[in-house]
mmCIF file of C-alpha atoms in Angstrom:
data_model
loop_
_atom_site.group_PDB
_atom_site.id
_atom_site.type_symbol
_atom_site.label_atom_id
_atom_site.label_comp_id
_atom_site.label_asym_id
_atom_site.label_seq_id
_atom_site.Cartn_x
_atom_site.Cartn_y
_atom_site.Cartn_z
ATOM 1 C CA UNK A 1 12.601 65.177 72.493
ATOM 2 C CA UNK A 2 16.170 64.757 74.292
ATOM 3 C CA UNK A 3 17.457 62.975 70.795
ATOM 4 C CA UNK A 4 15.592 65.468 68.243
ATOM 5 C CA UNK A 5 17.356 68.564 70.578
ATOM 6 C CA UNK A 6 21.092 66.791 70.716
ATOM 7 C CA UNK A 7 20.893 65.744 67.006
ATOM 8 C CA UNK A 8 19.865 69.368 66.076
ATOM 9 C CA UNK A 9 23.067 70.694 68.151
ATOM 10 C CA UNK A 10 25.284 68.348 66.353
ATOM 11 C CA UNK A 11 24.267 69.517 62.808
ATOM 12 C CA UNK A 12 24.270 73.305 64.682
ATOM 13 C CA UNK A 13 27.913 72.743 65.238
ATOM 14 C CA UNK A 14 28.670 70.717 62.347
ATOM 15 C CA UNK A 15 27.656 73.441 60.208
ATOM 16 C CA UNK A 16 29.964 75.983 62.111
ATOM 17 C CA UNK A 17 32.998 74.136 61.576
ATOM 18 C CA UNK A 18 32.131 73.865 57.906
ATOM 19 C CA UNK A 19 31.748 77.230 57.674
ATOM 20 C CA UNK A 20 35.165 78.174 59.597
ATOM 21 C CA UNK A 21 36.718 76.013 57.556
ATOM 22 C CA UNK A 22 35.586 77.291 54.269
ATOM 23 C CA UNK A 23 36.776 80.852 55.733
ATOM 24 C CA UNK A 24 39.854 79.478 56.568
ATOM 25 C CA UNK A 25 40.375 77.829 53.549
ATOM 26 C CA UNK A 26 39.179 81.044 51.260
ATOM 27 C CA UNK A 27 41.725 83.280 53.358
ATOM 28 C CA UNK A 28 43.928 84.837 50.904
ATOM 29 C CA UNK A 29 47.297 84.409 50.620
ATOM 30 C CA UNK A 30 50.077 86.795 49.008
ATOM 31 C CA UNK A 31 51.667 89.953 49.906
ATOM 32 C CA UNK A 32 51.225 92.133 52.306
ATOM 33 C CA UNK A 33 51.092 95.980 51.391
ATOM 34 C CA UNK A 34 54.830 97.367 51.182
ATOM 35 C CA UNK A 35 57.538 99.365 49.315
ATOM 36 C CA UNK A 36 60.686 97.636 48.080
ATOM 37 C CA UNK A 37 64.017 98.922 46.548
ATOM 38 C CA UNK A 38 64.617 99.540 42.980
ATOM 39 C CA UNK A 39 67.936 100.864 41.720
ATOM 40 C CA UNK A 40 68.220 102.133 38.121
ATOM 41 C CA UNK A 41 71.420 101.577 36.052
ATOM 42 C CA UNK A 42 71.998 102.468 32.688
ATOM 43 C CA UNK A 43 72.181 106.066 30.557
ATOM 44 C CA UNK A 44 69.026 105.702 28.606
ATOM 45 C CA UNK A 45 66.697 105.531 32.582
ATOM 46 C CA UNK A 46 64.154 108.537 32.851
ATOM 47 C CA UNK A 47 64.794 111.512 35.361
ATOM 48 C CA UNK A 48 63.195 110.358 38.412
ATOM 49 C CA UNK A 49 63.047 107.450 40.893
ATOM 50 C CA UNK A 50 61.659 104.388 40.540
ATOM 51 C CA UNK A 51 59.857 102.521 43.373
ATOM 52 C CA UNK A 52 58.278 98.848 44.039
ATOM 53 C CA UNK A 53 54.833 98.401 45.258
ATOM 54 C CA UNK A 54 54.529 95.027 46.591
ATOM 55 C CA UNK A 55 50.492 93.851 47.415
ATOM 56 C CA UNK A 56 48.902 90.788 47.113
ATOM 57 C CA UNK A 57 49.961 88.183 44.131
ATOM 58 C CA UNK A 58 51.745 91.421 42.025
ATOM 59 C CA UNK A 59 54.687 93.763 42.323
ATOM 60 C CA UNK A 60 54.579 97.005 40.197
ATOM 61 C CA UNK A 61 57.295 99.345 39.628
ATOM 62 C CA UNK A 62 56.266 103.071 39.153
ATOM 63 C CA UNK A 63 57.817 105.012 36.996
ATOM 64 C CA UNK A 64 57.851 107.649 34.100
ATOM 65 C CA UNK A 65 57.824 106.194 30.804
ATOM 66 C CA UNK A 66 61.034 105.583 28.672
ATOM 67 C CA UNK A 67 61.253 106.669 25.019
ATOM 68 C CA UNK A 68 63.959 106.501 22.251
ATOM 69 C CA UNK A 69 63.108 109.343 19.525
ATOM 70 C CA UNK A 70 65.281 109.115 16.237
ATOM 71 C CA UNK A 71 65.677 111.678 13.455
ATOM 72 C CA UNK A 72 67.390 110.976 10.195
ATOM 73 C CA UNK A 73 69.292 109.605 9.769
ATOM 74 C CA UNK A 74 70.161 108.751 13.351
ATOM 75 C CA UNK A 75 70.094 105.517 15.209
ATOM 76 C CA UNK A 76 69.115 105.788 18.633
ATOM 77 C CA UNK A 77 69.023 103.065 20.839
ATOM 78 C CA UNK A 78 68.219 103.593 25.257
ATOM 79 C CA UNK A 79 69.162 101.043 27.741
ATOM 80 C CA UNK A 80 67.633 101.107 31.041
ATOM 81 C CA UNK A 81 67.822 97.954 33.671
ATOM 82 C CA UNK A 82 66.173 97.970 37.026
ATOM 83 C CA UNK A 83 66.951 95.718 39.864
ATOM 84 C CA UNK A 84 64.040 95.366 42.626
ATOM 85 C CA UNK A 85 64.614 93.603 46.165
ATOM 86 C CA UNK A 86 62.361 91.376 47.116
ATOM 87 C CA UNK A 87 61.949 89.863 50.577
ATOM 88 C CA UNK A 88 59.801 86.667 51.011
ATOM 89 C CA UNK A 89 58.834 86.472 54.677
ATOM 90 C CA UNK A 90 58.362 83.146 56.107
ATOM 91 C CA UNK A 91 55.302 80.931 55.752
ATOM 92 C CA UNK A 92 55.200 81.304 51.983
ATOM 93 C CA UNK A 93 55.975 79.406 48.942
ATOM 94 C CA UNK A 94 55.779 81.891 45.819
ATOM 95 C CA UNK A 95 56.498 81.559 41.993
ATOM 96 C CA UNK A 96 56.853 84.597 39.348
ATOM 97 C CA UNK A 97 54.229 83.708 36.723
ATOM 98 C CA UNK A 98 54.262 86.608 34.504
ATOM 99 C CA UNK A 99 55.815 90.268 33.326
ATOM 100 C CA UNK A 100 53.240 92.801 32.155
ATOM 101 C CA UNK A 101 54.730 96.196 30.467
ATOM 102 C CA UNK A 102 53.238 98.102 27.210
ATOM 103 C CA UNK A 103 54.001 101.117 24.969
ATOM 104 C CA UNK A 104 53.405 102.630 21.438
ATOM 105 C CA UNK A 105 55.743 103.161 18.289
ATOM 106 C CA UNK A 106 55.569 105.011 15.475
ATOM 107 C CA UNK A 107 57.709 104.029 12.717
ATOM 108 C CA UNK A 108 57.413 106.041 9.502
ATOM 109 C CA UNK A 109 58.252 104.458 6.026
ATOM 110 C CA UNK A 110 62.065 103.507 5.653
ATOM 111 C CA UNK A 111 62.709 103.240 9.640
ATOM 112 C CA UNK A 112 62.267 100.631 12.375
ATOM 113 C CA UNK A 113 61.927 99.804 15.977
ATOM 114 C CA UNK A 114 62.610 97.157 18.805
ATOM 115 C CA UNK A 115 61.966 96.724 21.970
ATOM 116 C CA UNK A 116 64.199 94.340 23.670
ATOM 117 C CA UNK A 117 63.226 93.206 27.668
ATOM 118 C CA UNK A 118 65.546 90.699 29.272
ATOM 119 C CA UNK A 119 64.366 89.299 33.001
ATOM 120 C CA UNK A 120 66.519 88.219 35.402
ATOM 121 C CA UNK A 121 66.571 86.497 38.765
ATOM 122 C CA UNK A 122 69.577 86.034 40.950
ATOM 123 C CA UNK A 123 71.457 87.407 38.303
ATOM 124 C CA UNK A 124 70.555 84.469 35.772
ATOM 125 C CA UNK A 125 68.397 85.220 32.516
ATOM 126 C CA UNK A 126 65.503 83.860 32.860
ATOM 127 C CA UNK A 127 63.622 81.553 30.184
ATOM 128 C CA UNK A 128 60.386 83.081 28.931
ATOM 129 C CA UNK A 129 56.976 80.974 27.372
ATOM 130 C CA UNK A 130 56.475 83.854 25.320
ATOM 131 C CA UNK A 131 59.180 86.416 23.440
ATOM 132 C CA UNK A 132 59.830 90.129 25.114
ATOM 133 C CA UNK A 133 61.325 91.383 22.115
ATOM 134 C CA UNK A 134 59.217 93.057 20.067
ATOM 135 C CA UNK A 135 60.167 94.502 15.880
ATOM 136 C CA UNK A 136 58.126 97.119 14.614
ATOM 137 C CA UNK A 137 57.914 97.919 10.767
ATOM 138 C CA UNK A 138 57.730 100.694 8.838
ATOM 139 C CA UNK A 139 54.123 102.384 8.828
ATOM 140 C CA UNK A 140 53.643 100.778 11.877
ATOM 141 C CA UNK A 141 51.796 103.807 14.705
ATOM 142 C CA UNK A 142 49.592 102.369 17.018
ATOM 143 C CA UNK A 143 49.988 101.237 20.713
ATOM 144 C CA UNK A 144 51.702 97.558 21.188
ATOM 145 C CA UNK A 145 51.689 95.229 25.119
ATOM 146 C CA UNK A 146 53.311 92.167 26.536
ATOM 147 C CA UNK A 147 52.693 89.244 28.848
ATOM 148 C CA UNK A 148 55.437 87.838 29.231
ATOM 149 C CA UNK A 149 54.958 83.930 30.974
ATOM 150 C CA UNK A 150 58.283 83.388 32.774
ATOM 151 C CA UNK A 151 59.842 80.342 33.531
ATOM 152 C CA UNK A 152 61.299 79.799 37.313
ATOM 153 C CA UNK A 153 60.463 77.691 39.985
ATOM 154 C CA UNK A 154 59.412 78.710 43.555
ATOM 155 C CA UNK A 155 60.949 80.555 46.227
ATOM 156 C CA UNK A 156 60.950 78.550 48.718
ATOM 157 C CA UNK A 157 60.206 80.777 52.163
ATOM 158 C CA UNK A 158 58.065 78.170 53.648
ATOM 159 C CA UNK A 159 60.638 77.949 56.901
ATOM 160 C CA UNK A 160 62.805 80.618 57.090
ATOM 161 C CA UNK A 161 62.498 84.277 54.797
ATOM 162 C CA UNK A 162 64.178 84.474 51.883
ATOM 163 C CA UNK A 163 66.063 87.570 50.304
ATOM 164 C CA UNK A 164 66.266 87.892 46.381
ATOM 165 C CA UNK A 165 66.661 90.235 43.515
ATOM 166 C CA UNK A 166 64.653 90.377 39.779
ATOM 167 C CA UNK A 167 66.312 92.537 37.375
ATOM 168 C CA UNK A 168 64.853 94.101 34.335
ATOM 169 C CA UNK A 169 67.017 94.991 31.448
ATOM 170 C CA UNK A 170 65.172 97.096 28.662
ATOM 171 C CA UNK A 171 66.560 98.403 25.346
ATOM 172 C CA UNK A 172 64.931 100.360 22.835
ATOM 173 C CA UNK A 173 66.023 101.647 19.949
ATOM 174 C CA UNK A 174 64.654 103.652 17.207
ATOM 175 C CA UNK A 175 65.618 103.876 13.438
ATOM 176 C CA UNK A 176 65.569 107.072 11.552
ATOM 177 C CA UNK A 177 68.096 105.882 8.646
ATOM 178 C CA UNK A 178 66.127 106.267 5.816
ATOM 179 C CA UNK A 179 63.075 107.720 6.535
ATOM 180 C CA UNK A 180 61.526 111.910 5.570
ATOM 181 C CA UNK A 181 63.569 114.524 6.502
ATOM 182 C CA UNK A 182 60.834 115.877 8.323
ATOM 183 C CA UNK A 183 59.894 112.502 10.613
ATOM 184 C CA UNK A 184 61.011 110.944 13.302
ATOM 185 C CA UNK A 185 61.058 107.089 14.231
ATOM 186 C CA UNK A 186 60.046 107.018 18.509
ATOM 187 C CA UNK A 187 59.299 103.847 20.531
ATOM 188 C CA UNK A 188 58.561 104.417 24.166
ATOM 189 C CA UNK A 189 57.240 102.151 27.554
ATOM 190 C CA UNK A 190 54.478 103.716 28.587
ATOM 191 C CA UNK A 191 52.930 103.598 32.139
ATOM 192 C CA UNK A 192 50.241 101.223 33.132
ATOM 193 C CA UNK A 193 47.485 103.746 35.007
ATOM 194 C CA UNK A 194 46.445 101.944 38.335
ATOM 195 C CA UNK A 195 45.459 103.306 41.530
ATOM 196 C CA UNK A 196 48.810 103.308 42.802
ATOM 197 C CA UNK A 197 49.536 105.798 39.912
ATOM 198 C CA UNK A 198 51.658 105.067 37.344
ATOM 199 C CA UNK A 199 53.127 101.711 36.408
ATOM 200 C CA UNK A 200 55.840 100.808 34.016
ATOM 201 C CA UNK A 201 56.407 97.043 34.746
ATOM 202 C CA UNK A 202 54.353 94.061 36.756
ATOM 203 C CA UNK A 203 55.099 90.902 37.940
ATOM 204 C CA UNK A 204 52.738 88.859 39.057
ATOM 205 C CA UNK A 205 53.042 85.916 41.627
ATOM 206 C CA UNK A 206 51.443 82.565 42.324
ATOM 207 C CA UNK A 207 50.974 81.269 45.355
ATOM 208 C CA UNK A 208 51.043 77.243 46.721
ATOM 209 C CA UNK A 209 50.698 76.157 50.192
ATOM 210 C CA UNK A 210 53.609 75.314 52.233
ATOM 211 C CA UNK A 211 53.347 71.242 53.136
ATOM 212 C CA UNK A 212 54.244 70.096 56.730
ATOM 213 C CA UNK A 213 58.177 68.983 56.622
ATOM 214 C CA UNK A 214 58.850 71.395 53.498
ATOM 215 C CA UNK A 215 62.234 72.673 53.125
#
């Protein structure tokens, strides 16, 4: 009866440290809940302030959408860059996976659109998987979105915190050349809704463990 009550207590507390270490293991890991610094350069920037939400694996900048509207037979292109702070506290190792932004055009017959979004990190351009320029053609009206895959390896905060800045440059630009006297070519960013309210760009983060010895 001793044997049958011992061996019972050693599953008992096998099965507990299982289970804490499945709770450990499932912990999350990412961001905690803060606001970080954007600073808007450029003419073509909406009235208003912009502002970084940083929580869990994604960062989202809130912000009114930005438009270029063109009448013939005008050109009118907008340029607006943002540069966001971003502090990685110690104890993580995280890597910028993706840019998420969207907007509509509508392009009557004999004008054109672009969209042009250029990310940066550290003040370097960074490579992209997919393209963040976007052409629309005449007769095109409807809404358009990106996900941009990005490029750049991990920030490395695993010891010690580590301070950086992403920039986003956007440009659009709206032709009115040709088209009805009566038209007008526009092309605008619009906000992502989210319950943090409105949303003009998000980056999103990945997360890997930091290794014993990692520097």
């Amino acid at each position: 009866m001793k044997i049958l009550s011992a061996f019972i207590s050693s599953l008992t507390l096998l099965s507990l440290n299982v289970l804490g270490l499945s709770q450990v293991q499932a912990e999350p890991v990412g961001f905690e809940f803060q606001k970080v610094p954007v600073t808007l350069l450029g003419t073509g920037c909406p009235d208003g302030t912009a502002e970084g939400i940083l929580n869990g694996d994604t960062l989202s900048i809130t912000f009114s959408e930005f438009e270029a509207k063109a009448s013939p037979p005008k050109v009118v292109s907008k340029s607006c860059n943002l540069r966001i702070g971003l502090n990685v506290p110690s104890g993580l190792n995280v890597q910028p996976i993706n840019v998420k932004y969207l907007g509509f055009a509508d392009v009557p017959q004999g004008g054109s659109a672009d969209v042009n979004v250029k990310i940066l990190f550290q003040g370097q351009e960074v490579r992209t998987i997919n393209k963040p320029k976007a052409t629309f053609s005449p007769g095109f009206s409807d809404v358009w979105s990106k996900d941009i895959g990005i490029v750049l390896g991990t920030i490395n905060a695993c010891k010690n915190p580590v301070s950086s800045i992403f920039g986003i440059n956007s440009t659009l630009t709206a032709r009115a050349k040709d088209i009805p006297a009566n038209q007008e070519t526009q092309i605008r960013i619009d906000t992502i809704d989210t319950t943090i309210g409105p949303v003009l760009f998000q980056i999103k983060f990945d997360f890997t463990p930091c290794v014993p010895n990692q520097t």
